[in-house]
Amino acid sequence: VQLQASGGGLVQAGASIRLSCVLSGRISNDFAMSWWRQPPGKEREFVAAISQSGRSTYYLNSVKGRFIISRDDARDTMNLHMNSLKPEDTAVYYCAATKISADSVDVVYLAEREYMHWGQGTLVTVSS
């Protein structure tokens, strides 16, 4: 399984940007997925997660109402729509995936240790 994140860049505060993560090597709808970020000089933190079914999502409090996580299994892609960006959103953003069992299709996974597969990261810089 390989994950490829893209879409990062330099934007001004208040702008929007969309990150994408393409999963290859397996069928994406076998996986629950998530986004994480690592701000400069800080530890990696959870941002948002989506269940295999797409029916369940969960967000970091500071991004709730501004970021939207979605998935398009026909394209083996997960997206993160980031709106009203703030300088404190500046970070390297990583996507992650974990294979789930058939009875966990609506479960979101929030712990870093639960994810077996990680993308390489894409940098988002928000200027003030």
C-alpha positions as semicolon CSV with decimal commas, in nm:
position;residue;x (nm);y (nm);z (nm)
1;V;0,000;0,000;0,000
2;Q;0,129;0,343;-0,091
3;L;-0,017;0,683;-0,007
4;Q;0,065;0,996;-0,205
5;A;-0,036;1,331;-0,057
6;S;-0,048;1,647;-0,266
7;G;-0,198;1,994;-0,280
8;G;0,010;2,185;-0,030
9;G;0,145;2,530;-0,092
10;L;0,178;2,887;0,033
11;V;-0,149;3,071;0,093
12;Q;-0,262;3,380;0,278
13;A;-0,467;3,372;0,595
14;G;-0,835;3,332;0,517
15;A;-0,774;3,141;0,196
16;S;-0,873;2,786;0,111
17;I;-0,676;2,489;-0,015
18;R;-0,754;2,126;-0,088
19;L;-0,523;1,841;-0,005
20;S;-0,557;1,505;-0,177
21;C;-0,426;1,161;-0,087
22;V;-0,425;0,879;-0,338
23;L;-0,405;0,522;-0,215
24;S;-0,249;0,267;-0,447
25;G;-0,174;-0,100;-0,421
26;R;-0,503;-0,197;-0,260
27;I;-0,870;-0,106;-0,284
28;S;-0,925;0,210;-0,085
29;N;-1,261;0,103;0,051
30;D;-1,085;-0,158;0,266
31;F;-0,941;0,127;0,471
32;A;-1,032;0,391;0,724
33;M;-0,826;0,704;0,666
34;S;-0,714;1,024;0,830
35;W;-0,509;1,341;0,809
36;W;-0,238;1,444;1,051
37;R;-0,007;1,743;1,066
38;Q;0,326;1,839;1,212
39;P;0,375;2,213;1,274
40;P;0,732;2,344;1,273
41;G;0,915;2,234;1,585
42;K;0,619;2,040;1,721
43;E;0,495;1,683;1,740
44;R;0,264;1,535;1,482
45;E;-0,104;1,577;1,570
46;F;-0,436;1,438;1,455
47;V;-0,643;1,660;1,224
48;A;-0,938;1,462;1,086
49;A;-1,051;1,105;1,028
50;I;-1,308;0,934;0,811
51;S;-1,449;0,584;0,839
52;Q;-1,435;0,325;0,565
53;S;-1,803;0,386;0,490
54;G;-1,759;0,763;0,483
55;R;-2,053;0,799;0,721
56;S;-1,842;0,888;1,023
57;T;-1,595;1,174;1,055
58;Y;-1,408;1,333;1,343
59;Y;-1,208;1,655;1,366
60;L;-0,952;1,828;1,583
61;N;-1,145;2,097;1,770
62;S;-0,943;2,381;1,625
63;V;-1,030;2,284;1,266
64;K;-1,394;2,188;1,322
65;G;-1,618;2,400;1,100
66;R;-1,325;2,502;0,878
67;F;-1,192;2,171;0,742
68;I;-1,390;1,898;0,568
69;I;-1,262;1,546;0,515
70;S;-1,409;1,338;0,234
71;R;-1,332;1,030;0,030
72;D;-1,392;0,919;-0,327
73;D;-1,341;0,546;-0,339
74;A;-1,400;0,536;-0,714
75;R;-1,075;0,732;-0,742
76;D;-0,906;0,576;-0,436
77;T;-0,872;0,930;-0,304
78;M;-0,923;1,111;0,025
79;N;-0,944;1,489;0,038
80;L;-0,912;1,758;0,302
81;H;-1,083;2,083;0,216
82;M;-0,924;2,352;0,430
83;N;-1,109;2,682;0,457
84;S;-1,049;3,003;0,651
85;L;-0,687;2,908;0,696
86;K;-0,489;3,056;0,984
87;P;-0,114;3,091;1,031
88;E;-0,133;2,826;1,303
89;D;-0,247;2,576;1,040
90;T;0,104;2,590;0,893
91;A;0,241;2,236;0,899
92;V;0,342;1,935;0,699
93;Y;0,022;1,740;0,643
94;Y;0,025;1,361;0,628
95;C;-0,240;1,115;0,521
96;A;-0,272;0,774;0,679
97;A;-0,472;0,457;0,623
98;T;-0,555;0,150;0,823
99;K;-0,718;-0,169;0,699
100;I;-1,041;-0,242;0,878
101;S;-1,260;-0,543;0,933
102;A;-1,608;-0,579;0,791
103;D;-1,771;-0,498;1,126
104;S;-1,586;-0,164;1,160
105;V;-1,703;0,022;0,852
106;D;-1,835;0,318;1,054
107;V;-1,546;0,343;1,300
108;V;-1,302;0,634;1,294
109;Y;-0,952;0,576;1,429
110;L;-0,791;0,858;1,622
111;A;-0,462;0,715;1,749
112;E;-0,144;0,738;1,549
113;R;-0,047;0,382;1,643
114;E;-0,361;0,249;1,474
115;Y;-0,236;0,350;1,130
116;M;-0,013;0,115;0,937
117;H;0,031;0,320;0,620
118;W;0,150;0,679;0,585
119;G;0,204;0,920;0,300
120;Q;0,513;1,135;0,260
121;G;0,359;1,466;0,366
122;T;0,276;1,790;0,191
123;L;0,365;2,132;0,329
124;V;0,098;2,395;0,386
125;T;0,224;2,742;0,476
126;V;-0,026;3,009;0,577
127;S;0,104;3,364;0,582
128;S;-0,053;3,636;0,796
